[in-house]
PDB file of C-alpha atoms in Angstrom:
ATOM      1  CA  MET A   1     -11.190   7.137   2.421  1.00  0.00           C
ATOM      2  CA  GLY A   2      -7.584   7.686   1.181  1.00  0.00           C
ATOM      3  CA  LYS A   3      -6.811   7.387  -2.790  1.00  0.00           C
ATOM      4  CA  PHE A   4      -3.799   5.472  -4.552  1.00  0.00           C
ATOM      5  CA  ILE A   5      -3.137   7.608  -8.211  1.00  0.00           C
ATOM      6  CA  TYR A   6      -0.908   5.970 -10.388  1.00  0.00           C
ATOM      7  CA  GLY A   7       0.363   6.201 -14.079  1.00  0.00           C
ATOM      8  CA  THR A   8      -0.338   8.417 -16.725  1.00  0.00           C
ATOM      9  CA  PRO A   9      -3.448   8.319 -17.623  1.00  0.00           C
ATOM     10  CA  SER A  10      -4.086   8.001 -14.206  1.00  0.00           C
ATOM     11  CA  ILE A  11      -6.052   5.253 -12.001  1.00  0.00           C
ATOM     12  CA  THR A  12      -7.425   5.914  -8.662  1.00  0.00           C
ATOM     13  CA  VAL A  13      -8.345   3.441  -6.121  1.00  0.00           C
ATOM     14  CA  ASP A  14      -9.858   4.253  -2.774  1.00  0.00           C
ATOM     15  CA  PHE A  15      -8.350   2.476   0.106  1.00  0.00           C
ATOM     16  CA  ASP A  16      -8.917   3.619   3.773  1.00  0.00           C
ATOM     17  CA  ASP A  17      -6.490   5.859   5.140  1.00  0.00           C
ATOM     18  CA  ARG A  18      -4.862   3.372   7.334  1.00  0.00           C
ATOM     19  CA  VAL A  19      -4.357   0.760   4.813  1.00  0.00           C
ATOM     20  CA  LEU A  20      -3.020   3.465   2.393  1.00  0.00           C
ATOM     21  CA  ALA A  21      -0.479   4.671   5.338  1.00  0.00           C
ATOM     22  CA  HIS A  22       0.924   1.228   5.462  1.00  0.00           C
ATOM     23  CA  LEU A  23       0.807   0.545   1.436  1.00  0.00           C
ATOM     24  CA  LYS A  24       2.819   4.015   0.951  1.00  0.00           C
ATOM     25  CA  VAL A  25       5.541   2.838   3.600  1.00  0.00           C
ATOM     26  CA  VAL A  26       6.226  -0.227   1.669  1.00  0.00           C
ATOM     27  CA  ILE A  27       5.527   1.124  -2.009  1.00  0.00           C
ATOM     28  CA  VAL A  28       8.110   3.973  -1.447  1.00  0.00           C
ATOM     29  CA  ALA A  29      10.704   1.866   0.227  1.00  0.00           C
ATOM     30  CA  LYS A  30      10.548  -0.260  -2.919  1.00  0.00           C
ATOM     31  CA  LEU A  31      10.556   2.224  -5.344  1.00  0.00           C
ATOM     32  CA  ARG A  32      13.591   4.293  -3.775  1.00  0.00           C
ATOM     33  CA  ARG A  33      15.473   1.317  -4.237  1.00  0.00           C
ATOM     34  CA  GLY A  34      14.608   1.131  -7.844  1.00  0.00           C
ATOM     35  CA  GLU A  35      12.622  -2.154  -7.805  1.00  0.00           C
ATOM     36  CA  SER A  36       9.731  -2.830 -10.044  1.00  0.00           C
ATOM     37  CA  PHE A  37       7.027  -4.989  -8.645  1.00  0.00           C
ATOM     38  CA  THR A  38       3.222  -6.420  -8.872  1.00  0.00           C
ATOM     39  CA  PHE A  39       0.552  -4.666  -6.465  1.00  0.00           C
ATOM     40  CA  SER A  40      -2.963  -6.340  -6.586  1.00  0.00           C
ATOM     41  CA  TRP A  41      -6.248  -5.784  -4.465  1.00  0.00           C
ATOM     42  CA  ASP A  42      -9.574  -6.773  -4.552  1.00  0.00           C
ATOM     43  CA  ASN A  43     -12.235  -4.201  -6.183  1.00  0.00           C
ATOM     44  CA  SER A  44     -15.428  -3.281  -4.357  1.00  0.00           C
ATOM     45  CA  ALA A  45     -18.674  -4.354  -5.306  1.00  0.00           C
ATOM     46  CA  ALA A  46     -19.465  -0.996  -6.534  1.00  0.00           C
ATOM     47  CA  SER A  47     -16.402  -0.828  -9.253  1.00  0.00           C
ATOM     48  CA  GLY A  48     -17.569  -4.744 -10.297  1.00  0.00           C
ATOM     49  CA  SER A  49     -15.884  -6.999  -7.447  1.00  0.00           C
ATOM     50  CA  GLY A  50     -13.046  -9.058  -8.961  1.00  0.00           C
ATOM     51  CA  HIS A  51      -9.581  -8.109  -8.413  1.00  0.00           C
ATOM     52  CA  SER A  52      -6.955  -5.575 -10.213  1.00  0.00           C
ATOM     53  CA  SER A  53      -3.114  -6.033 -10.508  1.00  0.00           C
ATOM     54  CA  ILE A  54      -0.628  -2.917 -11.826  1.00  0.00           C
ATOM     55  CA  TRP A  55       3.114  -3.107 -12.377  1.00  0.00           C
ATOM     56  CA  LEU A  56       4.548  -0.535 -10.099  1.00  0.00           C
ATOM     57  CA  HIS A  57       7.709   0.830 -11.657  1.00  0.00           C
ATOM     58  CA  PRO A  58       9.737   3.904 -10.297  1.00  0.00           C
ATOM     59  CA  ALA A  59       9.234   5.878 -13.505  1.00  0.00           C
ATOM     60  CA  ILE A  60       5.827   6.095 -13.320  1.00  0.00           C
ATOM     61  CA  PRO A  61       3.995   9.016 -11.515  1.00  0.00           C
ATOM     62  CA  LEU A  62       2.704   7.771  -8.035  1.00  0.00           C
ATOM     63  CA  GLN A  63       0.425   9.921  -5.528  1.00  0.00           C
ATOM     64  CA  PHE A  64      -1.379   8.978  -2.106  1.00  0.00           C
ATOM     65  CA  GLU A  65      -3.969  11.338  -0.828  1.00  0.00           C
ATOM     66  CA  PHE A  66      -5.188  11.003   2.533  1.00  0.00           C
ATOM     67  CA  PHE A  67      -8.990  11.744   3.685  1.00  0.00           C
ATOM     68  CA  GLY A  68      -7.906  12.377   7.259  1.00  0.00           C
ATOM     69  CA  GLY A  69      -5.744  15.249   8.548  1.00  0.00           C
ATOM     70  CA  LYS A  70      -4.001  12.964  11.166  1.00  0.00           C
ATOM     71  CA  GLU A  71      -1.334  10.151  10.046  1.00  0.00           C
ATOM     72  CA  PRO A  72      -2.019   6.829  11.354  1.00  0.00           C
ATOM     73  CA  SER A  73       0.479   5.128  13.686  1.00  0.00           C
ATOM     74  CA  LEU A  74       1.735   2.111  12.006  1.00  0.00           C
ATOM     75  CA  ASN A  75       2.020  -1.582  12.773  1.00  0.00           C
ATOM     76  CA  ARG A  76       5.397  -2.805  12.708  1.00  0.00           C
ATOM     77  CA  ALA A  77       4.266  -6.297  12.129  1.00  0.00           C
ATOM     78  CA  TRP A  78       1.748  -5.768   9.105  1.00  0.00           C
ATOM     79  CA  LEU A  79       4.620  -3.677   7.378  1.00  0.00           C
ATOM     80  CA  GLU A  80       6.877  -6.451   7.786  1.00  0.00           C
ATOM     81  CA  GLU A  81       4.277  -9.076   6.400  1.00  0.00           C
ATOM     82  CA  LEU A  82       3.725  -6.637   3.485  1.00  0.00           C
ATOM     83  CA  VAL A  83       7.269  -5.996   2.663  1.00  0.00           C
ATOM     84  CA  GLN A  84       7.643  -9.879   2.447  1.00  0.00           C
ATOM     85  CA  LEU A  85       4.670 -10.504   0.194  1.00  0.00           C
ATOM     86  CA  SER A  86       6.053  -7.662  -1.971  1.00  0.00           C
ATOM     87  CA  ASN A  87       8.901  -9.917  -2.539  1.00  0.00           C
ATOM     88  CA  THR A  88       7.128 -12.495  -3.811  1.00  0.00           C
ATOM     89  CA  PRO A  89       6.471 -13.555  -7.489  1.00  0.00           C
ATOM     90  CA  ALA A  90       2.760 -12.845  -6.750  1.00  0.00           C
ATOM     91  CA  GLY A  91       3.786  -9.384  -5.173  1.00  0.00           C
ATOM     92  CA  LEU A  92       2.111  -7.314  -2.931  1.00  0.00           C
ATOM     93  CA  ARG A  93      -1.421  -7.561  -1.963  1.00  0.00           C
ATOM     94  CA  ILE A  94      -3.574  -6.510   1.018  1.00  0.00           C
ATOM     95  CA  THR A  95      -4.022  -8.921   3.790  1.00  0.00           C
ATOM     96  CA  PRO A  96      -5.868  -8.378   7.302  1.00  0.00           C
ATOM     97  CA  GLU A  97      -3.927  -6.472   9.710  1.00  0.00           C
ATOM     98  CA  PRO A  98      -2.414  -8.873  12.447  1.00  0.00           C
ATOM     99  CA  ILE A  99      -2.795  -7.680  16.064  1.00  0.00           C
ATOM    100  CA  GLU A 100       0.331  -6.111  17.633  1.00  0.00           C
ATOM    101  CA  PRO A 101       1.307  -6.146  21.038  1.00  0.00           C
ATOM    102  CA  GLU A 102       0.194  -2.958  22.807  1.00  0.00           C
ATOM    103  CA  GLY A 103       2.536  -0.271  22.733  1.00  0.00           C
ATOM    104  CA  ALA A 104       4.517  -1.763  19.806  1.00  0.00           C
ATOM    105  CA  SER A 105       2.797   0.443  17.102  1.00  0.00           C
ATOM    106  CA  ARG A 106       5.016   3.487  15.717  1.00  0.00           C
ATOM    107  CA  LYS A 107       4.586   6.794  14.015  1.00  0.00           C
ATOM    108  CA  PRO A 108       5.522   7.164  10.797  1.00  0.00           C
TER     109      PRO A 108
END
C-alpha cells in the first residue's frame, strides 16, 4: 500500500502501489505543464466512507511513497483513460483498470 501525500499541512491517502503508479504518471505530467485540476477518490470504510476531492496545483508540495520495491508495469489504456478524466470539469478520479491485450503493458 503506497501513500499519496499532498500539501502543507499535508494530507496522506493510502492507495495500492499499482494505482499509485498510474496516478503518479498522470499527475506529474499535468503539473509539469503547469496545469491545475481536481483529483477525487472514494474514502475507505475505516476513514468514514464517502469521497474526497482536492485541487492539485504545481506550487503545492506533493509526494508519492511506494511500499513495494518493484515498480509495477503500466497499463497504457488505463493511463489514457485517467488522462482523459483529468481533462474534464469533474477532474481525475480512479476508475477500474481496463484489461489490456497481453504484451501491451510497458515499464515506467
